[in-house]
GROMACS .gro file of C-alpha atoms in nm:
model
  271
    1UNK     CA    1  13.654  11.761   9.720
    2UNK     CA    2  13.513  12.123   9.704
    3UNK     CA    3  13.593  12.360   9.983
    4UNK     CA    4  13.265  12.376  10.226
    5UNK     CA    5  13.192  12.652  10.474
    6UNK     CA    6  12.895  12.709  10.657
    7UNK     CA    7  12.796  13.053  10.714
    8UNK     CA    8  12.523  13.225  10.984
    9UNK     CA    9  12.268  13.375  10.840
   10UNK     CA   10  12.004  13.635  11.001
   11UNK     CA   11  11.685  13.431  11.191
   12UNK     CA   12  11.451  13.555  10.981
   13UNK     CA   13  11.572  13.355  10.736
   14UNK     CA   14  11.419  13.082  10.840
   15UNK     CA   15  11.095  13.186  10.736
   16UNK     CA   16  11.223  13.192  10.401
   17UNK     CA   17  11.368  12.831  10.417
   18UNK     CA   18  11.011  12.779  10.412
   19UNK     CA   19  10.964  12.980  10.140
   20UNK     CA   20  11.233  12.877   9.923
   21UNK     CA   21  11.099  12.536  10.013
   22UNK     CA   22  10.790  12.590   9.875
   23UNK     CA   23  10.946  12.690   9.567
   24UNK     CA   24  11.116  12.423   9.507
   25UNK     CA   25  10.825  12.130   9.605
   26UNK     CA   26  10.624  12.337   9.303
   27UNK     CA   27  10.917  12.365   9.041
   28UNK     CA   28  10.865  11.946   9.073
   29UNK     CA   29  10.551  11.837   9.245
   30UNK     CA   30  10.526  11.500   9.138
   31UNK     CA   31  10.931  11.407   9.157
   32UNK     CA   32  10.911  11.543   9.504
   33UNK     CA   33  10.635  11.374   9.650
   34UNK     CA   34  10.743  11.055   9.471
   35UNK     CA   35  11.059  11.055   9.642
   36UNK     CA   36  10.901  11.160   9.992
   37UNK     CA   37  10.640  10.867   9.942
   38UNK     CA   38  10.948  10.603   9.856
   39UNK     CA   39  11.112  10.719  10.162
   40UNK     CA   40  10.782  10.680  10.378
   41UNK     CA   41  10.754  10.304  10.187
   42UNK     CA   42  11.054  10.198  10.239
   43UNK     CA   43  11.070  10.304  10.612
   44UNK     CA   44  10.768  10.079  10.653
   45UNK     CA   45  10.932   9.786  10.445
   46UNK     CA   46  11.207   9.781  10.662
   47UNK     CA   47  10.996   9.796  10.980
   48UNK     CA   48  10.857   9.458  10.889
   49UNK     CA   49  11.181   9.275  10.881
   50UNK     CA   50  11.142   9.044  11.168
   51UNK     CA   51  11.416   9.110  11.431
   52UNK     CA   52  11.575   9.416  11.274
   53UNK     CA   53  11.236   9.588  11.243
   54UNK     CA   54  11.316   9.835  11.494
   55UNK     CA   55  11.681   9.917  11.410
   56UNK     CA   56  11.672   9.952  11.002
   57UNK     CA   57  11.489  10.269  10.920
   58UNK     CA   58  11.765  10.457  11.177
   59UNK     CA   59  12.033  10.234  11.050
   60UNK     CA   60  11.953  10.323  10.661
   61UNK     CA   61  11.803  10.632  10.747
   62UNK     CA   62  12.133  10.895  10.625
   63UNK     CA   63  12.120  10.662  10.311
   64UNK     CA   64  11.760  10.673  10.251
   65UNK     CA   65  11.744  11.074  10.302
   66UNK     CA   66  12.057  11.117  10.047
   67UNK     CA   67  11.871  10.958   9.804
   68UNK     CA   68  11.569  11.237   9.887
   69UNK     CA   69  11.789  11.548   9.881
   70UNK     CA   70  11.935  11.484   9.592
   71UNK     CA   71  11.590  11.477   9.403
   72UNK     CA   72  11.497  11.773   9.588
   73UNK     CA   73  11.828  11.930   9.456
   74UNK     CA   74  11.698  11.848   9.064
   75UNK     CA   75  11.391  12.008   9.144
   76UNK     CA   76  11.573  12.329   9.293
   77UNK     CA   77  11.806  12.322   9.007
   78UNK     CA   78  11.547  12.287   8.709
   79UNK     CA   79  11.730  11.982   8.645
   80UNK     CA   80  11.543  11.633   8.571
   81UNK     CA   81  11.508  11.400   8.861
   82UNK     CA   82  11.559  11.056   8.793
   83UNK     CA   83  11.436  10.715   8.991
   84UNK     CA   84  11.822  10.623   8.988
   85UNK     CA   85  11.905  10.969   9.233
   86UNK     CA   86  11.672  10.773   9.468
   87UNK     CA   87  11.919  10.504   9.554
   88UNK     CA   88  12.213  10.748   9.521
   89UNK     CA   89  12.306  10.638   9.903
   90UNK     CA   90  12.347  10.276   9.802
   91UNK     CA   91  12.529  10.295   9.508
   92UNK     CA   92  12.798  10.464   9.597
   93UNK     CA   93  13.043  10.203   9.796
   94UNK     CA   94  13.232  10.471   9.952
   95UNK     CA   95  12.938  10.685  10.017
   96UNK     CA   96  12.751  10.367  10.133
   97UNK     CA   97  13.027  10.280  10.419
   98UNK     CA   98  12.982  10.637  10.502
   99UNK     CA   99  12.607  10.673  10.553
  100UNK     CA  100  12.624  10.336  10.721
  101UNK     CA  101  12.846  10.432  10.992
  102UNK     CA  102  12.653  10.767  10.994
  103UNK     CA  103  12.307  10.532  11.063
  104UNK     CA  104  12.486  10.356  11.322
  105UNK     CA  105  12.545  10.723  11.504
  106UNK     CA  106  12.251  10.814  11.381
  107UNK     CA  107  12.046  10.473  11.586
  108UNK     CA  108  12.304  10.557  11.873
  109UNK     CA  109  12.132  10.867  11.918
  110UNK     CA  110  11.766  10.740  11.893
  111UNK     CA  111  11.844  10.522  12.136
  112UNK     CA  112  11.981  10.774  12.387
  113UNK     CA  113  11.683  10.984  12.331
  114UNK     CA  114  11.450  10.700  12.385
  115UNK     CA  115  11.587  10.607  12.655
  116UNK     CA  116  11.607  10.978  12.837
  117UNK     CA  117  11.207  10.935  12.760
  118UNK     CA  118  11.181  10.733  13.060
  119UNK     CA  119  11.305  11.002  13.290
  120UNK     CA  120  10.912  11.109  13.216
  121UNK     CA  121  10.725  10.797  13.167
  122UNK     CA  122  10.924  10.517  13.373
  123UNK     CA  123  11.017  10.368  13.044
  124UNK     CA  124  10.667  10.298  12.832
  125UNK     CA  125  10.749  10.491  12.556
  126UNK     CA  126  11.119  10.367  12.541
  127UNK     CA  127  10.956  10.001  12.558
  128UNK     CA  128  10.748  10.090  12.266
  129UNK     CA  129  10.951  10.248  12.054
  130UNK     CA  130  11.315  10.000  12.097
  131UNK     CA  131  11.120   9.669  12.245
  132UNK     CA  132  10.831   9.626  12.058
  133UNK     CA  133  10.573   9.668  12.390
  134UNK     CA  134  10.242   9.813  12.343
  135UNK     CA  135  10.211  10.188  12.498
  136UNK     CA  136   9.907  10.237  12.708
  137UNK     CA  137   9.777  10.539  12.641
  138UNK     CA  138   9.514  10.577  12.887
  139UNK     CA  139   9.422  10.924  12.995
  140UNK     CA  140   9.562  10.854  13.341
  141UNK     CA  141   9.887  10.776  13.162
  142UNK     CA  142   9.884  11.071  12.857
  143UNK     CA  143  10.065  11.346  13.099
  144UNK     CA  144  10.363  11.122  13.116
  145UNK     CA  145  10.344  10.982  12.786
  146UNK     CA  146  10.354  11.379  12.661
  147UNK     CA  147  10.615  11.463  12.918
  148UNK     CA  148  10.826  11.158  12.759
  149UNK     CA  149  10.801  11.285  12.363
  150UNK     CA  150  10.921  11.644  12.488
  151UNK     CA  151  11.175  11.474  12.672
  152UNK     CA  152  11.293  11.275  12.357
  153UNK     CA  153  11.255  11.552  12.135
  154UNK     CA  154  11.461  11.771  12.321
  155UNK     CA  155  11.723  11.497  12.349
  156UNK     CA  156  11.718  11.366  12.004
  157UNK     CA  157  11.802  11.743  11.898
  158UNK     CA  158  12.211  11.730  11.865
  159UNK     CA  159  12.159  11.398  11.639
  160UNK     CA  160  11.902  11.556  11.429
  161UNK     CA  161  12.197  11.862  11.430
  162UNK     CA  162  12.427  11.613  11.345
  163UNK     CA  163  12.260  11.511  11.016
  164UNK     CA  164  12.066  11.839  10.914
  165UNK     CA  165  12.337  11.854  10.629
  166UNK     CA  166  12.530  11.521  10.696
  167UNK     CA  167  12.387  11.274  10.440
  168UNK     CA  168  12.440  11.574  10.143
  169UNK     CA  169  12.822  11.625  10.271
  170UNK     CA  170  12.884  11.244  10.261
  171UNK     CA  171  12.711  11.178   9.950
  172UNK     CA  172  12.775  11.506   9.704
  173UNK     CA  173  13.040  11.627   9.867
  174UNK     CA  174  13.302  11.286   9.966
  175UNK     CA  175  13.322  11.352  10.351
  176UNK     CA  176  13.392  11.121  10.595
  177UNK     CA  177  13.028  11.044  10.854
  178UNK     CA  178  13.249  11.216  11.136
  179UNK     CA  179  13.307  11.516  10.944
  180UNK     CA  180  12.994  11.534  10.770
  181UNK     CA  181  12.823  11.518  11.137
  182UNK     CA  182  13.073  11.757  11.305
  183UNK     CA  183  13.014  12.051  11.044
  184UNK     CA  184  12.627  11.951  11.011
  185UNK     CA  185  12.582  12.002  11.387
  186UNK     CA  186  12.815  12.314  11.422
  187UNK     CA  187  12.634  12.472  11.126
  188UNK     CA  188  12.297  12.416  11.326
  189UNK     CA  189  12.423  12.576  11.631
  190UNK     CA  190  12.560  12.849  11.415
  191UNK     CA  191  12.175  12.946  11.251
  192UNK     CA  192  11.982  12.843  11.590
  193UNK     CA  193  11.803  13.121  11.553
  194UNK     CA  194  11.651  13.054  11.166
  195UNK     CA  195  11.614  12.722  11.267
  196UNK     CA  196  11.396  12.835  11.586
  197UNK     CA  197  11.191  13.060  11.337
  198UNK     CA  198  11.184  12.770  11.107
  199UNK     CA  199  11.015  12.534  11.307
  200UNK     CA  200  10.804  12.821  11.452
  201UNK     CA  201  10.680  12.900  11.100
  202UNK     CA  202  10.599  12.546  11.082
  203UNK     CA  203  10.395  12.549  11.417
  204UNK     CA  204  10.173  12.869  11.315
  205UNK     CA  205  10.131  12.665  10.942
  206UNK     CA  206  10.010  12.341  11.144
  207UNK     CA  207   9.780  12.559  11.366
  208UNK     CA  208   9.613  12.773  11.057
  209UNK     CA  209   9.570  12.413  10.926
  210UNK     CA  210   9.425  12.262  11.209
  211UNK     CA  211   9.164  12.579  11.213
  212UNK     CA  212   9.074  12.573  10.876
  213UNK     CA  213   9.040  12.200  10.921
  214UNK     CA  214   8.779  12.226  11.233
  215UNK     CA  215   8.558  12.507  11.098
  216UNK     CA  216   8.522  12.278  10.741
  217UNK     CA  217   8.426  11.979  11.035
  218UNK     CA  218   8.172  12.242  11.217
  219UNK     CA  219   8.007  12.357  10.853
  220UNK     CA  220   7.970  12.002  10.725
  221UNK     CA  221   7.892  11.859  11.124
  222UNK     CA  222   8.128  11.546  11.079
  223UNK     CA  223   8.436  11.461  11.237
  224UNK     CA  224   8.541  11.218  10.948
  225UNK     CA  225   8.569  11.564  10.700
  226UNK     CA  226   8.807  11.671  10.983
  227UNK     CA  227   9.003  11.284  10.982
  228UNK     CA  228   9.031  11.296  10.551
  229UNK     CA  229   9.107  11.650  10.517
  230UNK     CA  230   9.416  11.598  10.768
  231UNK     CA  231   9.614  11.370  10.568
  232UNK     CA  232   9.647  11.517  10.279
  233UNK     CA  233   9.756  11.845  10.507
  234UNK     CA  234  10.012  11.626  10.709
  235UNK     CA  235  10.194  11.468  10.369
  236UNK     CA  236  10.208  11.856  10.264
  237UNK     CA  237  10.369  11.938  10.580
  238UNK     CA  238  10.627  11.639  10.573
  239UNK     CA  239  10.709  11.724  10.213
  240UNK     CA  240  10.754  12.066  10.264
  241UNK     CA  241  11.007  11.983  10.537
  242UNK     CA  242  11.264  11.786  10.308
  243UNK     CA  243  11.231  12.062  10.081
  244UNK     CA  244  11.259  12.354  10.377
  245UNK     CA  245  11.624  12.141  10.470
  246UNK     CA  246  11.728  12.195  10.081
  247UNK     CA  247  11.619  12.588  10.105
  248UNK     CA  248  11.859  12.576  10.432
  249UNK     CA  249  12.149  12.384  10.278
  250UNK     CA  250  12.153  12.638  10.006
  251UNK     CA  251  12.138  12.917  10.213
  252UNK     CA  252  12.399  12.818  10.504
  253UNK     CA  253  12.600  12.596  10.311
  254UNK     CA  254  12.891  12.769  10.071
  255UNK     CA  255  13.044  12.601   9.795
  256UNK     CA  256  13.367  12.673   9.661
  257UNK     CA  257  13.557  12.513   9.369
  258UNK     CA  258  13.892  12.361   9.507
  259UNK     CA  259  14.216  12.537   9.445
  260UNK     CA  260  14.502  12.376   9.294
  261UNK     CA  261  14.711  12.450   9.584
  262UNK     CA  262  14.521  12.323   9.800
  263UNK     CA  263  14.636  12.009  10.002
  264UNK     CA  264  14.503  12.021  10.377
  265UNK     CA  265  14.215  11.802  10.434
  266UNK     CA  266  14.127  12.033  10.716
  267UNK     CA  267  14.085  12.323  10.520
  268UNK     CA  268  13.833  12.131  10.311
  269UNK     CA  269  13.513  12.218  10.559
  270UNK     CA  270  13.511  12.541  10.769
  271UNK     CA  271  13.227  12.542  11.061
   0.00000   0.00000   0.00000
């Protein structure tokens, strides 16, 4: 196993996450949009398994998202991505009983921030999300609804933390899902600030979009220009993100061959 430490970097670097990001989704347009869309297919796959509908996507999540960054990592690296680096996560048996046991932390976590939703909604958006119910979103019922998502969002934070870097340590790197997830979250807390300007870069990107998108609506005087132009703009975004996490990993994450001498597992990962 190579020696891992995580570093802190300046919070203007997360505006160049993005950047490096970008880089990388152009080095390999196709490969990387391939392997977003296989994610995105087989999340909805496994959402139609009868019964387990609900808990697979979490539960295979980490193994699902390995397979992604490591095609994103080709691309970065001018290397050839290959359909096989998609199921990386499965194929693996020690790597698989890791990401499994990181998808059952991982749905452990969903579930807790579903279920802090209904602090805001009395429990709608919990019911739709874990049981199944239908959400009614009637305007009499879309303060609460909103109140619930930020309510989630805030408290599905530390798991998202928790496997920022995770699947890559488990799957490139050997490490146990505790470890992975321990030095994944503490790396997060380490570069709040890049990841605050990160995700604010994001917000001013979706807002530019959304304008562009409403004067092309105004010129042309439909709404469905605004309703086709959006997708394409949304995939964009979603892509960008995996790649944005790869510009991160390289940038917090440091890699260091493993010295004959050394023989402490602890020393192995350094927050």
């Amino acid at each position: 196993m190579s020696n891992i430490s995580i570093r802190q970097v300046p919070a203007s670097h997360g505006a160049q996450w993005i950047k490096r990001g970008v880089a990388i989704m152009m080095a390999q347009p196709l490969a990387v949009h391939g392997a977003f869309f296989f994610y995105l297919l087989s999340t909805l796959l496994l959402q139609q398994v009868p019964v387990l509908g609900g808990l697979l996507p979490a539960l295979l999540a980490p193994a699902l998202v390995a397979g992604v960054m490591t095609v994103i990592r080709a691309a970065a690296t001018q290397a050839t991505p290959s359909a096989g680096q998609l199921v990386i996560g499965f194929r693996d048996p020690a790597a698989r009983a890791q990401l499994l046991m990181g998808g059952v932390l991982y749905l452990v976590g969903f579930f807790i921030a579903m279920a802090a939703s209904a602090l805001g909604d009395g429990g709608m958006l919990f019911g739709g999300a874990i049981l199944g119910k239908p959400i009614d979103a009637s305007p009499e019922n879309l303060n609460m609804l909103t109140l619930a998502q930020f309510i989630a969002l805030a408290a599905l934070m530390p798991t998202v933390f928790a496997f920022w870097f995770a699947p890559q340590f488990m799957v490139w790197h050997g490490m146990g899902f505790a470890k992975a997830c321990f030095f994944s979250f503490f790396g997060c807390v380490r570069n709040f600030g890049a990841i605050i300007v990160m995700f604010g870069s994001f917000l001013i990107i979706l807002l530019v979009g959304a304008m562009v998108v409403s004067l092309f609506a105004m010129i042309f005087g439909s709404q469905g220009v605004a309703t086709v132009m959006m997708v394409p703009i949304g995939l964009f975004c979603l892509v960008l993100v995996f790649c944005t996490f790869h510009g991160s990993y390289e940038d917090v994450v440091v890699i260091a061959p493993e010295s004959p001498s050394s023989g402490d597992p602890a020393s192995d990962a350094t927050p």
